[in-house]
Amino acid sequence: MDTALMLLARRAGHRIVTDLTACADAAAALAAAHRDTPCAARTLGQQALPTTFGLVAATWCTGLDRARTGLDRVLDALPVSYGGAAGTLAAVHPHGPAVADALAARLGLAPQGVPWHTERSRVGELAGALGVAAGACAKPAGDVVLLSATELGEVSESAPGDSSSMPHKRNPAAAVTARGAAKRAPGLVATLLAGAEQEFQRAAGAWHAEWETLVALLRVTAGAAARLRVSLEGLQVHPGAMGRNLALAAGAQGSGTGHATDLVDTVLAGRPG
């Protein structure tokens, strides 16, 4: 069961990594295109100081890149699970470790070291990496939802969702669904971490609680990354609206976005891969 779960996680996880990479690339393209586009930075829901939309997108890119590299690293370390009924490898003594390593190589999984029936740190690391990835998707998705509001109108999706009863609406459907998927991740991560305490050599209940939970976490994280990709790859930026909104508090904000532009260049120059 553990080996099958690791194979499933690796296969699904690499698809998530692909979408995270595409999301980060889309954010990087937005950052490069709008490195000099002034807009309002907002803190505590209020206009603060001027920034550039390029820096906003560069921040998205940074989080997505970190989540992608972290998840990729965890996926590469997912191990085979081979230990027999009680984790002693007794049935294949004295060749147990060699058989386990050969099985890992055959399946393309990492060697296990010693059997890990009730040592669940690998599952915890995977859960954490998936939770971080979901959170990295939730950040730009939430910003897109807010910046698409009628009163701001600073961005819009290329294929917005219509309303069945209000034809004037252009809902940021991809960002909304990415955000909805990502919000399910923390509870699933918590369940997997709570199951790390597993008694003796085979747990009663805690092990079984992982199965559907990990599958669900893979599913919602994959959904968040895939939907965010749709949102960012088609995101339309409206500099006119950004300038209009920025002018609302121009006297109190001061001016100058040179440092923001420099930060965009730093982020883009330092991207992994």
PDB file of C-alpha atoms in Angstrom:
ATOM      1  CA  MET A   1       0.000   0.000   0.000  1.00  0.00           C
ATOM      2  CA  ASP A   2       2.766   2.444   0.859  1.00  0.00           C
ATOM      3  CA  THR A   3       4.692   1.682  -2.318  1.00  0.00           C
ATOM      4  CA  ALA A   4       1.555   2.156  -4.401  1.00  0.00           C
ATOM      5  CA  LEU A   5       0.856   5.451  -2.638  1.00  0.00           C
ATOM      6  CA  MET A   6       4.395   6.659  -3.347  1.00  0.00           C
ATOM      7  CA  LEU A   7       4.073   5.747  -7.021  1.00  0.00           C
ATOM      8  CA  LEU A   8       0.758   7.582  -7.223  1.00  0.00           C
ATOM      9  CA  ALA A   9       2.147  10.606  -5.407  1.00  0.00           C
ATOM     10  CA  ARG A  10       5.194  10.771  -7.665  1.00  0.00           C
ATOM     11  CA  ARG A  11       3.110  10.569 -10.839  1.00  0.00           C
ATOM     12  CA  ALA A  12       0.524  13.127  -9.710  1.00  0.00           C
ATOM     13  CA  GLY A  13       3.170  15.294  -8.076  1.00  0.00           C
ATOM     14  CA  HIS A  14       5.188  15.692 -11.252  1.00  0.00           C
ATOM     15  CA  ARG A  15       2.060  16.927 -13.020  1.00  0.00           C
ATOM     16  CA  ILE A  16       1.642  19.498 -10.255  1.00  0.00           C
ATOM     17  CA  VAL A  17       5.289  20.535 -10.703  1.00  0.00           C
ATOM     18  CA  THR A  18       4.667  21.021 -14.423  1.00  0.00           C
ATOM     19  CA  ASP A  19       1.736  23.333 -13.738  1.00  0.00           C
ATOM     20  CA  LEU A  20       3.608  25.206 -11.001  1.00  0.00           C
ATOM     21  CA  THR A  21       6.456  25.781 -13.439  1.00  0.00           C
ATOM     22  CA  ALA A  22       4.030  27.141 -16.037  1.00  0.00           C
ATOM     23  CA  CYS A  23       2.417  29.386 -13.398  1.00  0.00           C
ATOM     24  CA  ALA A  24       5.809  30.756 -12.349  1.00  0.00           C
ATOM     25  CA  ASP A  25       6.785  31.324 -15.979  1.00  0.00           C
ATOM     26  CA  ALA A  26       3.536  33.201 -16.605  1.00  0.00           C
ATOM     27  CA  ALA A  27       4.120  35.341 -13.518  1.00  0.00           C
ATOM     28  CA  ALA A  28       7.690  36.028 -14.666  1.00  0.00           C
ATOM     29  CA  ALA A  29       6.410  37.131 -18.070  1.00  0.00           C
ATOM     30  CA  LEU A  30       3.950  39.496 -16.397  1.00  0.00           C
ATOM     31  CA  ALA A  31       6.748  40.839 -14.197  1.00  0.00           C
ATOM     32  CA  ALA A  32       8.979  41.511 -17.202  1.00  0.00           C
ATOM     33  CA  ALA A  33       6.205  43.099 -19.246  1.00  0.00           C
ATOM     34  CA  HIS A  34       5.056  45.365 -16.398  1.00  0.00           C
ATOM     35  CA  ARG A  35       8.284  46.052 -14.527  1.00  0.00           C
ATOM     36  CA  ASP A  36       7.632  49.793 -15.004  1.00  0.00           C
ATOM     37  CA  THR A  37       3.823  49.793 -14.740  1.00  0.00           C
ATOM     38  CA  PRO A  38       2.954  51.812 -11.619  1.00  0.00           C
ATOM     39  CA  CYS A  39       0.161  50.667  -9.362  1.00  0.00           C
ATOM     40  CA  ALA A  40      -0.852  51.040  -5.750  1.00  0.00           C
ATOM     41  CA  ALA A  41       0.616  48.763  -3.126  1.00  0.00           C
ATOM     42  CA  ARG A  42      -2.017  47.891  -0.566  1.00  0.00           C
ATOM     43  CA  THR A  43      -1.551  47.051   3.100  1.00  0.00           C
ATOM     44  CA  LEU A  44      -4.369  46.130   5.469  1.00  0.00           C
ATOM     45  CA  GLY A  45      -6.766  46.536   2.553  1.00  0.00           C
ATOM     46  CA  GLN A  46      -5.830  50.212   2.010  1.00  0.00           C
ATOM     47  CA  GLN A  47      -3.624  51.982  -0.503  1.00  0.00           C
ATOM     48  CA  ALA A  48      -0.109  52.342   0.907  1.00  0.00           C
ATOM     49  CA  LEU A  49       2.735  53.426  -1.415  1.00  0.00           C
ATOM     50  CA  PRO A  50       3.313  53.153  -5.149  1.00  0.00           C
ATOM     51  CA  THR A  51       4.808  49.961  -6.490  1.00  0.00           C
ATOM     52  CA  THR A  52       4.820  48.371  -9.921  1.00  0.00           C
ATOM     53  CA  PHE A  53       2.663  45.557 -11.146  1.00  0.00           C
ATOM     54  CA  GLY A  54       5.903  43.939 -12.216  1.00  0.00           C
ATOM     55  CA  LEU A  55       6.942  43.608  -8.578  1.00  0.00           C
ATOM     56  CA  VAL A  56       3.524  42.227  -7.649  1.00  0.00           C
ATOM     57  CA  ALA A  57       3.909  39.527 -10.308  1.00  0.00           C
ATOM     58  CA  ALA A  58       7.555  38.923  -9.373  1.00  0.00           C
ATOM     59  CA  THR A  59       6.438  38.177  -5.825  1.00  0.00           C
ATOM     60  CA  TRP A  60       3.961  35.622  -7.165  1.00  0.00           C
ATOM     61  CA  CYS A  61       6.752  34.105  -9.240  1.00  0.00           C
ATOM     62  CA  THR A  62       9.083  33.793  -6.269  1.00  0.00           C
ATOM     63  CA  GLY A  63       6.569  31.869  -4.179  1.00  0.00           C
ATOM     64  CA  LEU A  64       5.622  29.575  -7.039  1.00  0.00           C
ATOM     65  CA  ASP A  65       9.274  28.836  -7.835  1.00  0.00           C
ATOM     66  CA  ARG A  66      10.044  28.002  -4.203  1.00  0.00           C
ATOM     67  CA  ALA A  67       7.026  25.733  -3.954  1.00  0.00           C
ATOM     68  CA  ARG A  68       7.922  24.018  -7.209  1.00  0.00           C
ATOM     69  CA  THR A  69      11.535  23.305  -6.260  1.00  0.00           C
ATOM     70  CA  GLY A  70      10.528  22.139  -2.776  1.00  0.00           C
ATOM     71  CA  LEU A  71       7.905  19.736  -4.084  1.00  0.00           C
ATOM     72  CA  ASP A  72      10.236  18.428  -6.780  1.00  0.00           C
ATOM     73  CA  ARG A  73      12.875  17.672  -4.161  1.00  0.00           C
ATOM     74  CA  VAL A  74      10.403  15.756  -1.986  1.00  0.00           C
ATOM     75  CA  LEU A  75       9.074  13.782  -4.955  1.00  0.00           C
ATOM     76  CA  ASP A  76      12.573  12.674  -5.924  1.00  0.00           C
ATOM     77  CA  ALA A  77      13.072  11.287  -2.402  1.00  0.00           C
ATOM     78  CA  LEU A  78       9.851   9.240  -2.224  1.00  0.00           C
ATOM     79  CA  PRO A  79      10.977   5.732  -1.255  1.00  0.00           C
ATOM     80  CA  VAL A  80       9.899   2.194  -1.882  1.00  0.00           C
ATOM     81  CA  SER A  81       8.291   0.421   1.081  1.00  0.00           C
ATOM     82  CA  TYR A  82       9.421  -3.162   1.552  1.00  0.00           C
ATOM     83  CA  GLY A  83       9.649  -4.775   4.941  1.00  0.00           C
ATOM     84  CA  GLY A  84       7.303  -7.691   5.354  1.00  0.00           C
ATOM     85  CA  ALA A  85       4.573  -8.054   7.927  1.00  0.00           C
ATOM     86  CA  ALA A  86       6.493  -6.476  10.815  1.00  0.00           C
ATOM     87  CA  GLY A  87       9.249  -4.587   9.029  1.00  0.00           C
ATOM     88  CA  THR A  88      11.980  -7.176   9.657  1.00  0.00           C
ATOM     89  CA  LEU A  89      12.621  -8.405   6.097  1.00  0.00           C
ATOM     90  CA  ALA A  90      12.704 -11.880   7.628  1.00  0.00           C
ATOM     91  CA  ALA A  91      11.139 -13.590   4.624  1.00  0.00           C
ATOM     92  CA  VAL A  92      14.124 -12.739   2.396  1.00  0.00           C
ATOM     93  CA  HIS A  93      16.907 -12.942   4.985  1.00  0.00           C
ATOM     94  CA  PRO A  94      19.833 -12.337   4.479  1.00  0.00           C
ATOM     95  CA  HIS A  95      19.133 -10.509   1.235  1.00  0.00           C
ATOM     96  CA  GLY A  96      16.413  -8.135   2.466  1.00  0.00           C
ATOM     97  CA  PRO A  97      18.151  -4.770   1.975  1.00  0.00           C
ATOM     98  CA  ALA A  98      19.435  -5.800  -1.453  1.00  0.00           C
ATOM     99  CA  VAL A  99      15.973  -6.939  -2.553  1.00  0.00           C
ATOM    100  CA  ALA A 100      14.442  -3.688  -1.291  1.00  0.00           C
ATOM    101  CA  ASP A 101      17.016  -1.610  -3.176  1.00  0.00           C
ATOM    102  CA  ALA A 102      16.500  -3.628  -6.350  1.00  0.00           C
ATOM    103  CA  LEU A 103      12.744  -3.139  -6.102  1.00  0.00           C
ATOM    104  CA  ALA A 104      13.223   0.600  -5.627  1.00  0.00           C
ATOM    105  CA  ALA A 105      15.419   0.774  -8.734  1.00  0.00           C
ATOM    106  CA  ARG A 106      12.919  -1.257 -10.742  1.00  0.00           C
ATOM    107  CA  LEU A 107      10.072   1.099  -9.777  1.00  0.00           C
ATOM    108  CA  GLY A 108      12.076   4.300 -10.044  1.00  0.00           C
ATOM    109  CA  LEU A 109      11.639   5.128  -6.360  1.00  0.00           C
ATOM    110  CA  ALA A 110      14.299   6.112  -3.839  1.00  0.00           C
ATOM    111  CA  PRO A 111      15.876   3.440  -1.596  1.00  0.00           C
ATOM    112  CA  GLN A 112      14.153   3.165   1.754  1.00  0.00           C
ATOM    113  CA  GLY A 113      17.091   2.568   4.081  1.00  0.00           C
ATOM    114  CA  VAL A 114      15.184   0.650   6.744  1.00  0.00           C
ATOM    115  CA  PRO A 115      11.488  -0.314   6.516  1.00  0.00           C
ATOM    116  CA  TRP A 116       9.267   2.620   7.458  1.00  0.00           C
ATOM    117  CA  HIS A 117       5.878   1.107   8.258  1.00  0.00           C
ATOM    118  CA  THR A 118       5.370   3.417  11.240  1.00  0.00           C
ATOM    119  CA  GLU A 119       8.057   6.059  10.567  1.00  0.00           C
ATOM    120  CA  ARG A 120       5.979   8.556   8.603  1.00  0.00           C
ATOM    121  CA  SER A 121       8.311  11.508   8.127  1.00  0.00           C
ATOM    122  CA  ARG A 122       8.245  11.009   4.349  1.00  0.00           C
ATOM    123  CA  VAL A 123       4.470  11.336   4.299  1.00  0.00           C
ATOM    124  CA  GLY A 124       4.724  14.444   6.480  1.00  0.00           C
ATOM    125  CA  GLU A 125       7.311  16.018   4.177  1.00  0.00           C
ATOM    126  CA  LEU A 126       5.135  15.291   1.159  1.00  0.00           C
ATOM    127  CA  ALA A 127       2.081  16.732   2.889  1.00  0.00           C
ATOM    128  CA  GLY A 128       4.012  19.856   3.822  1.00  0.00           C
ATOM    129  CA  ALA A 129       5.345  20.367   0.303  1.00  0.00           C
ATOM    130  CA  LEU A 130       1.880  19.959  -1.186  1.00  0.00           C
ATOM    131  CA  GLY A 131       0.431  22.367   1.373  1.00  0.00           C
ATOM    132  CA  VAL A 132       3.094  24.959   0.563  1.00  0.00           C
ATOM    133  CA  ALA A 133       2.381  24.518  -3.147  1.00  0.00           C
ATOM    134  CA  ALA A 134      -1.333  25.051  -2.581  1.00  0.00           C
ATOM    135  CA  GLY A 135      -0.582  28.166  -0.555  1.00  0.00           C
ATOM    136  CA  ALA A 136       1.720  29.488  -3.272  1.00  0.00           C
ATOM    137  CA  CYS A 137      -1.171  29.115  -5.714  1.00  0.00           C
ATOM    138  CA  ALA A 138      -3.666  30.717  -3.349  1.00  0.00           C
ATOM    139  CA  LYS A 139      -1.660  33.954  -3.076  1.00  0.00           C
ATOM    140  CA  PRO A 140      -1.824  35.081  -6.739  1.00  0.00           C
ATOM    141  CA  ALA A 141      -5.309  33.598  -7.110  1.00  0.00           C
ATOM    142  CA  GLY A 142      -6.554  35.736  -4.239  1.00  0.00           C
ATOM    143  CA  ASP A 143      -4.866  38.844  -5.627  1.00  0.00           C
ATOM    144  CA  VAL A 144      -6.398  38.273  -9.064  1.00  0.00           C
ATOM    145  CA  VAL A 145      -9.857  37.899  -7.522  1.00  0.00           C
ATOM    146  CA  LEU A 146      -9.493  41.167  -5.607  1.00  0.00           C
ATOM    147  CA  LEU A 147      -7.847  43.131  -8.413  1.00  0.00           C
ATOM    148  CA  SER A 148     -10.622  42.006 -10.787  1.00  0.00           C
ATOM    149  CA  ALA A 149     -13.311  43.628  -8.652  1.00  0.00           C
ATOM    150  CA  THR A 150     -15.447  46.147 -10.515  1.00  0.00           C
ATOM    151  CA  GLU A 151     -14.280  48.993  -8.263  1.00  0.00           C
ATOM    152  CA  LEU A 152     -10.604  48.268  -9.046  1.00  0.00           C
ATOM    153  CA  GLY A 153     -10.625  46.687 -12.498  1.00  0.00           C
ATOM    154  CA  GLU A 154      -6.835  46.425 -12.630  1.00  0.00           C
ATOM    155  CA  VAL A 155      -6.701  42.919 -14.115  1.00  0.00           C
ATOM    156  CA  SER A 156      -9.103  40.526 -15.809  1.00  0.00           C
ATOM    157  CA  GLU A 157      -8.977  36.967 -17.047  1.00  0.00           C
ATOM    158  CA  SER A 158      -9.022  36.286 -20.768  1.00  0.00           C
ATOM    159  CA  ALA A 159     -11.936  33.861 -20.389  1.00  0.00           C
ATOM    160  CA  PRO A 160     -14.019  35.168 -17.480  1.00  0.00           C
ATOM    161  CA  GLY A 161     -17.028  33.317 -16.185  1.00  0.00           C
ATOM    162  CA  ASP A 162     -20.472  34.715 -16.857  1.00  0.00           C
ATOM    163  CA  SER A 163     -23.271  34.985 -14.313  1.00  0.00           C
ATOM    164  CA  SER A 164     -26.531  33.152 -14.910  1.00  0.00           C
ATOM    165  CA  SER A 165     -28.569  36.068 -13.525  1.00  0.00           C
ATOM    166  CA  MET A 166     -26.326  39.152 -13.931  1.00  0.00           C
ATOM    167  CA  PRO A 167     -25.085  39.434 -17.516  1.00  0.00           C
ATOM    168  CA  HIS A 168     -22.806  42.380 -16.759  1.00  0.00           C
ATOM    169  CA  LYS A 169     -20.514  40.281 -14.586  1.00  0.00           C
ATOM    170  CA  ARG A 170     -17.136  38.932 -15.733  1.00  0.00           C
ATOM    171  CA  ASN A 171     -16.069  36.622 -12.945  1.00  0.00           C
ATOM    172  CA  PRO A 172     -12.391  35.573 -12.575  1.00  0.00           C
ATOM    173  CA  ALA A 173     -13.515  31.950 -12.630  1.00  0.00           C
ATOM    174  CA  ALA A 174     -10.092  30.329 -12.949  1.00  0.00           C
ATOM    175  CA  ALA A 175      -8.673  32.252  -9.989  1.00  0.00           C
ATOM    176  CA  VAL A 176     -11.809  31.607  -7.942  1.00  0.00           C
ATOM    177  CA  THR A 177     -11.612  27.855  -8.491  1.00  0.00           C
ATOM    178  CA  ALA A 178      -7.856  27.819  -7.840  1.00  0.00           C
ATOM    179  CA  ARG A 179      -8.485  29.591  -4.565  1.00  0.00           C
ATOM    180  CA  GLY A 180     -11.318  27.225  -3.679  1.00  0.00           C
ATOM    181  CA  ALA A 181      -9.146  24.170  -4.237  1.00  0.00           C
ATOM    182  CA  ALA A 182      -6.205  25.605  -2.297  1.00  0.00           C
ATOM    183  CA  LYS A 183      -8.351  26.383   0.757  1.00  0.00           C
ATOM    184  CA  ARG A 184      -8.999  22.671   1.262  1.00  0.00           C
ATOM    185  CA  ALA A 185      -5.309  21.833   1.530  1.00  0.00           C
ATOM    186  CA  PRO A 186      -4.464  22.966   5.096  1.00  0.00           C
ATOM    187  CA  GLY A 187      -7.039  20.679   6.717  1.00  0.00           C
ATOM    188  CA  LEU A 188      -5.787  17.707   4.725  1.00  0.00           C
ATOM    189  CA  VAL A 189      -2.184  18.511   5.653  1.00  0.00           C
ATOM    190  CA  ALA A 190      -3.186  18.660   9.309  1.00  0.00           C
ATOM    191  CA  THR A 191      -4.806  15.225   9.116  1.00  0.00           C
ATOM    192  CA  LEU A 192      -1.658  13.709   7.610  1.00  0.00           C
ATOM    193  CA  LEU A 193       0.593  15.316  10.217  1.00  0.00           C
ATOM    194  CA  ALA A 194      -1.707  14.174  13.003  1.00  0.00           C
ATOM    195  CA  GLY A 195      -1.338  10.621  11.699  1.00  0.00           C
ATOM    196  CA  ALA A 196       2.450  10.660  12.106  1.00  0.00           C
ATOM    197  CA  GLU A 197       2.192   9.104  15.571  1.00  0.00           C
ATOM    198  CA  GLN A 198       1.843   5.434  14.680  1.00  0.00           C
ATOM    199  CA  GLU A 199       2.233   2.774  17.298  1.00  0.00           C
ATOM    200  CA  PHE A 200       4.549  -0.244  17.320  1.00  0.00           C
ATOM    201  CA  GLN A 201       5.269  -1.832  13.932  1.00  0.00           C
ATOM    202  CA  ARG A 202       1.876  -1.361  12.221  1.00  0.00           C
ATOM    203  CA  ALA A 203      -0.618   1.298  13.173  1.00  0.00           C
ATOM    204  CA  ALA A 204      -4.321   0.768  13.761  1.00  0.00           C
ATOM    205  CA  GLY A 205      -6.223   3.636  12.185  1.00  0.00           C
ATOM    206  CA  ALA A 206      -3.589   6.340  11.748  1.00  0.00           C
ATOM    207  CA  TRP A 207      -2.073   4.525   8.772  1.00  0.00           C
ATOM    208  CA  HIS A 208      -5.464   3.955   7.186  1.00  0.00           C
ATOM    209  CA  ALA A 209      -6.405   7.621   7.623  1.00  0.00           C
ATOM    210  CA  GLU A 210      -3.573   8.611   5.294  1.00  0.00           C
ATOM    211  CA  TRP A 211      -4.823   6.863   2.177  1.00  0.00           C
ATOM    212  CA  GLU A 212      -7.810   8.922   1.087  1.00  0.00           C
ATOM    213  CA  THR A 213      -6.398  12.059   2.713  1.00  0.00           C
ATOM    214  CA  LEU A 214      -3.189  12.060   0.690  1.00  0.00           C
ATOM    215  CA  VAL A 215      -5.082  11.343  -2.523  1.00  0.00           C
ATOM    216  CA  ALA A 216      -7.422  14.245  -1.769  1.00  0.00           C
ATOM    217  CA  LEU A 217      -4.462  16.543  -1.035  1.00  0.00           C
ATOM    218  CA  LEU A 218      -2.858  15.631  -4.353  1.00  0.00           C
ATOM    219  CA  ARG A 219      -6.154  16.319  -6.089  1.00  0.00           C
ATOM    220  CA  VAL A 220      -6.825  19.755  -4.585  1.00  0.00           C
ATOM    221  CA  THR A 221      -3.228  20.916  -5.031  1.00  0.00           C
ATOM    222  CA  ALA A 222      -3.277  19.757  -8.637  1.00  0.00           C
ATOM    223  CA  GLY A 223      -6.558  21.580  -9.153  1.00  0.00           C
ATOM    224  CA  ALA A 224      -5.198  24.791  -7.660  1.00  0.00           C
ATOM    225  CA  ALA A 225      -2.087  24.715  -9.844  1.00  0.00           C
ATOM    226  CA  ALA A 226      -3.959  23.835 -13.034  1.00  0.00           C
ATOM    227  CA  ARG A 227      -6.599  26.522 -12.572  1.00  0.00           C
ATOM    228  CA  LEU A 228      -4.057  29.175 -11.587  1.00  0.00           C
ATOM    229  CA  ARG A 229      -2.158  28.359 -14.762  1.00  0.00           C
ATOM    230  CA  VAL A 230      -5.265  29.151 -16.795  1.00  0.00           C
ATOM    231  CA  SER A 231      -5.707  32.414 -14.913  1.00  0.00           C
ATOM    232  CA  LEU A 232      -2.134  33.689 -15.176  1.00  0.00           C
ATOM    233  CA  GLU A 233      -1.401  32.582 -18.716  1.00  0.00           C
ATOM    234  CA  GLY A 234      -4.356  34.619 -19.956  1.00  0.00           C
ATOM    235  CA  LEU A 235      -4.258  37.459 -17.456  1.00  0.00           C
ATOM    236  CA  GLN A 236      -4.991  40.884 -18.925  1.00  0.00           C
ATOM    237  CA  VAL A 237      -3.468  43.874 -17.154  1.00  0.00           C
ATOM    238  CA  HIS A 238      -5.095  47.311 -17.278  1.00  0.00           C
ATOM    239  CA  PRO A 239      -2.500  50.041 -16.623  1.00  0.00           C
ATOM    240  CA  GLY A 240      -5.096  52.777 -17.092  1.00  0.00           C
ATOM    241  CA  ALA A 241      -7.142  51.511 -14.182  1.00  0.00           C
ATOM    242  CA  MET A 242      -3.993  51.130 -12.107  1.00  0.00           C
ATOM    243  CA  GLY A 243      -3.047  54.739 -12.779  1.00  0.00           C
ATOM    244  CA  ARG A 244      -6.558  55.943 -12.004  1.00  0.00           C
ATOM    245  CA  ASN A 245      -6.622  54.121  -8.679  1.00  0.00           C
ATOM    246  CA  LEU A 246      -3.115  55.236  -7.815  1.00  0.00           C
ATOM    247  CA  ALA A 247      -4.137  58.862  -8.329  1.00  0.00           C
ATOM    248  CA  LEU A 248      -6.826  58.579  -5.670  1.00  0.00           C
ATOM    249  CA  ALA A 249      -4.240  58.891  -2.897  1.00  0.00           C
ATOM    250  CA  ALA A 250      -1.350  60.377  -4.823  1.00  0.00           C
ATOM    251  CA  GLY A 251      -0.807  63.238  -2.405  1.00  0.00           C
ATOM    252  CA  ALA A 252      -0.383  60.969   0.593  1.00  0.00           C
ATOM    253  CA  GLN A 253       1.665  58.259  -1.072  1.00  0.00           C
ATOM    254  CA  GLY A 254       4.734  60.041  -2.286  1.00  0.00           C
ATOM    255  CA  SER A 255       6.225  58.919  -5.571  1.00  0.00           C
ATOM    256  CA  GLY A 256       8.936  56.804  -7.136  1.00  0.00           C
ATOM    257  CA  THR A 257       8.987  53.147  -8.105  1.00  0.00           C
ATOM    258  CA  GLY A 258      12.658  52.752  -8.994  1.00  0.00           C
ATOM    259  CA  HIS A 259      13.369  50.340  -6.169  1.00  0.00           C
ATOM    260  CA  ALA A 260      10.417  48.188  -7.223  1.00  0.00           C
ATOM    261  CA  THR A 261      11.819  47.979 -10.752  1.00  0.00           C
ATOM    262  CA  ASP A 262      15.242  46.990  -9.393  1.00  0.00           C
ATOM    263  CA  LEU A 263      13.652  44.229  -7.320  1.00  0.00           C
ATOM    264  CA  VAL A 264      11.874  42.863 -10.389  1.00  0.00           C
ATOM    265  CA  ASP A 265      15.189  42.614 -12.211  1.00  0.00           C
ATOM    266  CA  THR A 266      16.750  40.853  -9.218  1.00  0.00           C
ATOM    267  CA  VAL A 267      13.955  38.302  -9.028  1.00  0.00           C
ATOM    268  CA  LEU A 268      13.991  37.536 -12.740  1.00  0.00           C
ATOM    269  CA  ALA A 269      17.777  37.240 -12.855  1.00  0.00           C
ATOM    270  CA  GLY A 270      17.822  34.818  -9.920  1.00  0.00           C
ATOM    271  CA  ARG A 271      15.087  32.412 -11.025  1.00  0.00           C
ATOM    272  CA  PRO A 272      15.985  28.713 -10.748  1.00  0.00           C
ATOM    273  CA  GLY A 273      16.237  26.699 -13.935  1.00  0.00           C
TER     274      GLY A 273
END
